[in-house]
Every structure is written in C-alpha cells, then in structure tokens.
Amino acid sequence: MNNTSLHIHSSHPEVIKRLKRANGHLSKVIEMIEDSRPCLEIAQQFQSVYNAIGNAKQLFVYDHIEGCIESADNEKPSELKKKMKELKEITKYL
C-alpha cells in the first residue's frame, strides 16, 4: 500500500455523508419496486441515487487531486513522477 492510499482527506466526512444519503435513496428504490410503485417515481428515485453517488465521487477525486498538488513541493523527482501518473489515472473517474 502506498502513502496516498493511507492519507485521510478532509473531504472524507462529507463523502461519507453523501454516500449514506445515496444508500438511503437506494433503499427507497428497492422498497418502491417491492411495493410496485409507478415506474416514473422509481426512475426519479434512481436519479437521486445516481446524483448522490456522482457528487460524492467528484468531491472525493477533487480532494485527492488537491492533496497531491499541495504535497508535490516536497517530493523527489521520482515520487513526483509517480504522483503525476496517479493524477492522470484518477482524472478518468471525473
């Protein structure tokens, strides 16, 4: 495991809050399907799940990128190169 995977970012509490919200929306989708609720209502709830997860993911990735950039000043060239590779890799999840 590398150091970046061990780092706790300042956004983690907010990301967790958003994921818990998404989990609540997802539980509601399951309940709605089991109760044979109208498809439009279920689709709207699915959109809430999608948005909540997307927002959490974006916050998580942005915070990680910011942390990598802020710590780059003290890095050796070889470590900086590894961080740049990681940054390029993580941006595909935006």
Tab-separated table of N, CA and C in Angstrom:
chain	number	residue	atom	x	y	z
A	1	MET	N	0.841	-1.174	0.000
A	1	MET	CA	0.000	0.000	0.000
A	1	MET	C	0.891	1.244	0.000
A	2	ASN	N	0.548	2.236	-0.819
A	2	ASN	CA	1.367	3.449	-0.845
A	2	ASN	C	0.809	4.478	0.125
A	3	ASN	N	1.572	5.547	0.348
A	3	ASN	CA	1.184	6.570	1.326
A	3	ASN	C	-0.111	7.275	0.967
A	4	THR	N	-0.378	7.472	-0.338
A	4	THR	CA	-1.580	8.199	-0.715
A	4	THR	C	-2.829	7.410	-0.359
A	5	SER	N	-2.764	6.090	-0.373
A	5	SER	CA	-3.948	5.318	-0.023
A	5	SER	C	-4.189	5.346	1.481
A	6	LEU	N	-3.194	5.696	2.281
A	6	LEU	CA	-3.348	5.752	3.729
A	6	LEU	C	-3.796	7.131	4.199
A	7	HIS	N	-3.677	8.124	3.344
A	7	HIS	CA	-3.979	9.503	3.722
A	7	HIS	C	-5.487	9.705	3.864
A	8	ILE	N	-5.885	10.306	4.970
A	8	ILE	CA	-7.283	10.653	5.164
A	8	ILE	C	-7.464	12.098	4.709
A	9	HIS	N	-8.315	12.291	3.735
A	9	HIS	CA	-8.554	13.622	3.185
A	9	HIS	C	-9.616	14.351	4.002
A	10	SER	N	-9.557	15.655	3.977
A	10	SER	CA	-10.502	16.463	4.743
A	10	SER	C	-11.939	16.284	4.258
A	11	SER	N	-12.109	15.855	3.020
A	11	SER	CA	-13.457	15.689	2.475
A	11	SER	C	-14.110	14.375	2.866
A	12	HIS	N	-13.377	13.451	3.466
A	12	HIS	CA	-13.936	12.129	3.750
A	12	HIS	C	-15.226	12.165	4.569
A	13	PRO	N	-15.344	12.984	5.617
A	13	PRO	CA	-16.626	13.021	6.334
A	13	PRO	C	-17.792	13.439	5.431
A	14	GLU	N	-17.564	14.407	4.564
A	14	GLU	CA	-18.616	14.847	3.646
A	14	GLU	C	-18.920	13.761	2.609
A	15	VAL	N	-17.901	13.077	2.126
A	15	VAL	CA	-18.105	11.982	1.168
A	15	VAL	C	-18.941	10.881	1.828
A	16	ILE	N	-18.611	10.548	3.048
A	16	ILE	CA	-19.365	9.516	3.772
A	16	ILE	C	-20.824	9.944	3.941
A	17	LYS	N	-21.030	11.204	4.284
A	17	LYS	CA	-22.392	11.725	4.437
A	17	LYS	C	-23.172	11.572	3.129
A	18	ARG	N	-22.541	11.904	2.024
A	18	ARG	CA	-23.202	11.805	0.719
A	18	ARG	C	-23.481	10.357	0.338
A	19	LEU	N	-22.561	9.467	0.666
A	19	LEU	CA	-22.771	8.048	0.361
A	19	LEU	C	-23.885	7.459	1.215
A	20	LYS	N	-23.983	7.896	2.446
A	20	LYS	CA	-25.083	7.433	3.298
A	20	LYS	C	-26.422	7.923	2.739
A	21	ARG	N	-26.435	9.138	2.221
A	21	ARG	CA	-27.638	9.663	1.579
A	21	ARG	C	-27.985	8.809	0.365
A	22	ALA	N	-26.979	8.474	-0.443
A	22	ALA	CA	-27.208	7.622	-1.617
A	22	ALA	C	-27.730	6.260	-1.195
A	23	ASN	N	-27.185	5.732	-0.111
A	23	ASN	CA	-27.640	4.440	0.398
A	23	ASN	C	-29.116	4.505	0.797
A	24	GLY	N	-29.510	5.596	1.400
A	24	GLY	CA	-30.916	5.788	1.745
A	24	GLY	C	-31.804	5.833	0.517
A	25	HIS	N	-31.348	6.552	-0.517
A	25	HIS	CA	-32.100	6.615	-1.770
A	25	HIS	C	-32.207	5.226	-2.403
A	26	LEU	N	-31.115	4.474	-2.361
A	26	LEU	CA	-31.114	3.138	-2.948
A	26	LEU	C	-32.074	2.209	-2.193
A	27	SER	N	-32.077	2.294	-0.887
A	27	SER	CA	-33.022	1.502	-0.092
A	27	SER	C	-34.458	1.850	-0.472
A	28	LYS	N	-34.692	3.129	-0.724
A	28	LYS	CA	-36.029	3.578	-1.129
A	28	LYS	C	-36.393	3.002	-2.490
A	29	VAL	N	-35.446	2.932	-3.417
A	29	VAL	CA	-35.713	2.343	-4.739
A	29	VAL	C	-36.159	0.894	-4.573
A	30	ILE	N	-35.435	0.153	-3.771
A	30	ILE	CA	-35.766	-1.259	-3.550
A	30	ILE	C	-37.176	-1.379	-2.961
A	31	GLU	N	-37.456	-0.567	-1.971
A	31	GLU	CA	-38.782	-0.572	-1.337
A	31	GLU	C	-39.871	-0.239	-2.352
A	32	MET	N	-39.615	0.759	-3.182
A	32	MET	CA	-40.600	1.179	-4.181
A	32	MET	C	-40.870	0.073	-5.194
A	33	ILE	N	-39.831	-0.625	-5.628
A	33	ILE	CA	-40.008	-1.725	-6.578
A	33	ILE	C	-40.809	-2.851	-5.933
A	34	GLU	N	-40.449	-3.182	-4.687
A	34	GLU	CA	-41.176	-4.237	-3.965
A	34	GLU	C	-42.651	-3.868	-3.773
A	35	ASP	N	-42.942	-2.577	-3.634
A	35	ASP	CA	-44.314	-2.104	-3.448
A	35	ASP	C	-45.032	-1.830	-4.770
A	36	SER	N	-44.390	-2.141	-5.883
A	36	SER	CA	-44.966	-1.928	-7.227
A	36	SER	C	-45.393	-0.480	-7.446
A	37	ARG	N	-44.538	0.446	-7.025
A	37	ARG	CA	-44.817	1.874	-7.225
A	37	ARG	C	-44.688	2.206	-8.704
A	38	PRO	N	-45.255	3.335	-9.140
A	38	PRO	CA	-45.179	3.720	-10.557
A	38	PRO	C	-43.724	3.864	-11.036
A	39	CYS	N	-43.497	3.450	-12.264
A	39	CYS	CA	-42.149	3.454	-12.846
A	39	CYS	C	-41.516	4.842	-12.851
A	40	LEU	N	-42.311	5.858	-13.116
A	40	LEU	CA	-41.768	7.219	-13.137
A	40	LEU	C	-41.207	7.602	-11.775
A	41	GLU	N	-41.916	7.277	-10.721
A	41	GLU	CA	-41.434	7.579	-9.370
A	41	GLU	C	-40.138	6.829	-9.070
A	42	ILE	N	-40.092	5.570	-9.494
A	42	ILE	CA	-38.892	4.755	-9.265
A	42	ILE	C	-37.718	5.329	-10.054
A	43	ALA	N	-37.963	5.711	-11.294
A	43	ALA	CA	-36.893	6.283	-12.119
A	43	ALA	C	-36.364	7.575	-11.493
A	44	GLN	N	-37.251	8.379	-10.937
A	44	GLN	CA	-36.823	9.614	-10.274
A	44	GLN	C	-35.951	9.300	-9.066
A	45	GLN	N	-36.308	8.259	-8.328
A	45	GLN	CA	-35.510	7.877	-7.160
A	45	GLN	C	-34.153	7.326	-7.597
A	46	PHE	N	-34.137	6.568	-8.698
A	46	PHE	CA	-32.867	6.097	-9.259
A	46	PHE	C	-31.958	7.282	-9.584
A	47	GLN	N	-32.539	8.338	-10.126
A	47	GLN	CA	-31.751	9.528	-10.467
A	47	GLN	C	-31.152	10.150	-9.215
A	48	SER	N	-31.882	10.124	-8.121
A	48	SER	CA	-31.356	10.639	-6.853
A	48	SER	C	-30.146	9.828	-6.394
A	49	VAL	N	-30.212	8.503	-6.557
A	49	VAL	CA	-29.081	7.637	-6.210
A	49	VAL	C	-27.877	7.997	-7.075
A	50	TYR	N	-28.121	8.085	-8.365
A	50	TYR	CA	-27.061	8.394	-9.327
A	50	TYR	C	-26.391	9.732	-9.008
A	51	ASN	N	-27.200	10.744	-8.750
A	51	ASN	CA	-26.656	12.076	-8.451
A	51	ASN	C	-25.862	12.084	-7.149
A	52	ALA	N	-26.381	11.428	-6.120
A	52	ALA	CA	-25.693	11.411	-4.829
A	52	ALA	C	-24.338	10.721	-4.934
A	53	ILE	N	-24.286	9.607	-5.642
A	53	ILE	CA	-23.015	8.901	-5.818
A	53	ILE	C	-22.057	9.721	-6.677
A	54	GLY	N	-22.568	10.311	-7.746
A	54	GLY	CA	-21.724	11.138	-8.610
A	54	GLY	C	-21.126	12.324	-7.875
A	55	ASN	N	-21.922	12.971	-7.046
A	55	ASN	CA	-21.423	14.108	-6.275
A	55	ASN	C	-20.367	13.676	-5.265
A	56	ALA	N	-20.590	12.538	-4.617
A	56	ALA	CA	-19.608	12.028	-3.653
A	56	ALA	C	-18.302	11.674	-4.356
A	57	LYS	N	-18.413	11.035	-5.504
A	57	LYS	CA	-17.225	10.642	-6.269
A	57	LYS	C	-16.434	11.873	-6.707
A	58	GLN	N	-17.129	12.861	-7.213
A	58	GLN	CA	-16.457	14.075	-7.676
A	58	GLN	C	-15.729	14.765	-6.524
A	59	LEU	N	-16.375	14.902	-5.396
A	59	LEU	CA	-15.749	15.526	-4.231
A	59	LEU	C	-14.509	14.743	-3.808
A	60	PHE	N	-14.628	13.427	-3.781
A	60	PHE	CA	-13.519	12.558	-3.386
A	60	PHE	C	-12.327	12.723	-4.330
A	61	VAL	N	-12.575	12.690	-5.628
A	61	VAL	CA	-11.496	12.795	-6.611
A	61	VAL	C	-10.865	14.185	-6.575
A	62	TYR	N	-11.681	15.235	-6.534
A	62	TYR	CA	-11.139	16.598	-6.477
A	62	TYR	C	-10.267	16.803	-5.247
A	63	ASP	N	-10.718	16.292	-4.110
A	63	ASP	CA	-9.940	16.440	-2.881
A	63	ASP	C	-8.617	15.688	-2.986
A	64	HIS	N	-8.654	14.519	-3.594
A	64	HIS	CA	-7.418	13.758	-3.772
A	64	HIS	C	-6.435	14.518	-4.675
A	65	ILE	N	-6.937	15.066	-5.754
A	65	ILE	CA	-6.088	15.827	-6.673
A	65	ILE	C	-5.477	17.029	-5.953
A	66	GLU	N	-6.295	17.743	-5.210
A	66	GLU	CA	-5.806	18.916	-4.478
A	66	GLU	C	-4.718	18.514	-3.484
A	67	GLY	N	-4.917	17.421	-2.776
A	67	GLY	CA	-3.922	16.946	-1.820
A	67	GLY	C	-2.613	16.569	-2.484
A	68	CYS	N	-2.709	15.945	-3.646
A	68	CYS	CA	-1.483	15.575	-4.373
A	68	CYS	C	-0.717	16.805	-4.829
A	69	ILE	N	-1.433	17.801	-5.304
A	69	ILE	CA	-0.783	19.020	-5.787
A	69	ILE	C	-0.131	19.768	-4.625
A	70	GLU	N	-0.848	19.869	-3.500
A	70	GLU	CA	-0.303	20.589	-2.351
A	70	GLU	C	0.947	19.934	-1.794
A	71	SER	N	1.034	18.626	-1.835
A	71	SER	CA	2.195	17.935	-1.275
A	71	SER	C	3.324	17.763	-2.288
A	72	ALA	N	3.125	18.205	-3.510
A	72	ALA	CA	4.118	17.999	-4.563
A	72	ALA	C	5.396	18.810	-4.349
A	73	ASP	N	5.325	19.915	-3.634
A	73	ASP	CA	6.501	20.766	-3.431
A	73	ASP	C	7.649	20.036	-2.743
A	74	ASN	N	7.348	19.122	-1.882
A	74	ASN	CA	8.367	18.445	-1.084
A	74	ASN	C	8.789	17.093	-1.657
A	75	GLU	N	8.357	16.785	-2.844
A	75	GLU	CA	8.607	15.461	-3.428
A	75	GLU	C	9.915	15.404	-4.211
A	76	LYS	N	10.527	14.227	-4.167
A	76	LYS	CA	11.675	13.954	-5.030
A	76	LYS	C	11.155	13.759	-6.452
A	77	PRO	N	11.986	13.985	-7.457
A	77	PRO	CA	11.526	13.831	-8.847
A	77	PRO	C	10.876	12.477	-9.132
A	78	SER	N	11.416	11.404	-8.586
A	78	SER	CA	10.835	10.083	-8.844
A	78	SER	C	9.441	9.960	-8.217
A	79	GLU	N	9.274	10.518	-7.017
A	79	GLU	CA	7.962	10.489	-6.362
A	79	GLU	C	6.976	11.403	-7.080
A	80	LEU	N	7.461	12.534	-7.548
A	80	LEU	CA	6.619	13.466	-8.282
A	80	LEU	C	6.110	12.822	-9.569
A	81	LYS	N	6.963	12.081	-10.220
A	81	LYS	CA	6.564	11.392	-11.448
A	81	LYS	C	5.475	10.363	-11.157
A	82	LYS	N	5.594	9.644	-10.045
A	82	LYS	CA	4.570	8.671	-9.657
A	82	LYS	C	3.246	9.375	-9.341
A	83	LYS	N	3.337	10.512	-8.673
A	83	LYS	CA	2.118	11.259	-8.355
A	83	LYS	C	1.436	11.768	-9.620
A	84	MET	N	2.223	12.235	-10.566
A	84	MET	CA	1.659	12.719	-11.827
A	84	MET	C	0.934	11.590	-12.553
A	85	LYS	N	1.523	10.414	-12.539
A	85	LYS	CA	0.886	9.258	-13.171
A	85	LYS	C	-0.437	8.948	-12.471
A	86	GLU	N	-0.423	8.997	-11.130
A	86	GLU	CA	-1.635	8.733	-10.362
A	86	GLU	C	-2.708	9.782	-10.645
A	87	LEU	N	-2.298	11.044	-10.733
A	87	LEU	CA	-3.253	12.117	-11.036
A	87	LEU	C	-3.899	11.898	-12.391
A	88	LYS	N	-3.099	11.544	-13.376
A	88	LYS	CA	-3.647	11.279	-14.710
A	88	LYS	C	-4.623	10.111	-14.665
A	89	GLU	N	-4.290	9.104	-13.889
A	89	GLU	CA	-5.145	7.926	-13.779
A	89	GLU	C	-6.476	8.255	-13.094
A	90	ILE	N	-6.429	9.002	-12.004
A	90	ILE	CA	-7.646	9.269	-11.239
A	90	ILE	C	-8.591	10.216	-11.970
A	91	THR	N	-8.078	11.066	-12.836
A	91	THR	CA	-8.951	12.018	-13.535
A	91	THR	C	-9.932	11.311	-14.474
A	92	LYS	N	-9.653	10.075	-14.843
A	92	LYS	CA	-10.592	9.368	-15.715
A	92	LYS	C	-11.899	9.055	-14.986
A	93	TYR	N	-11.907	9.192	-13.667
A	93	TYR	CA	-13.113	8.935	-12.897
A	93	TYR	C	-13.985	10.162	-12.682
A	94	LEU	N	-13.573	11.292	-13.252
A	94	LEU	CA	-14.386	12.512	-13.118
A	94	LEU	C	-15.571	12.480	-14.055
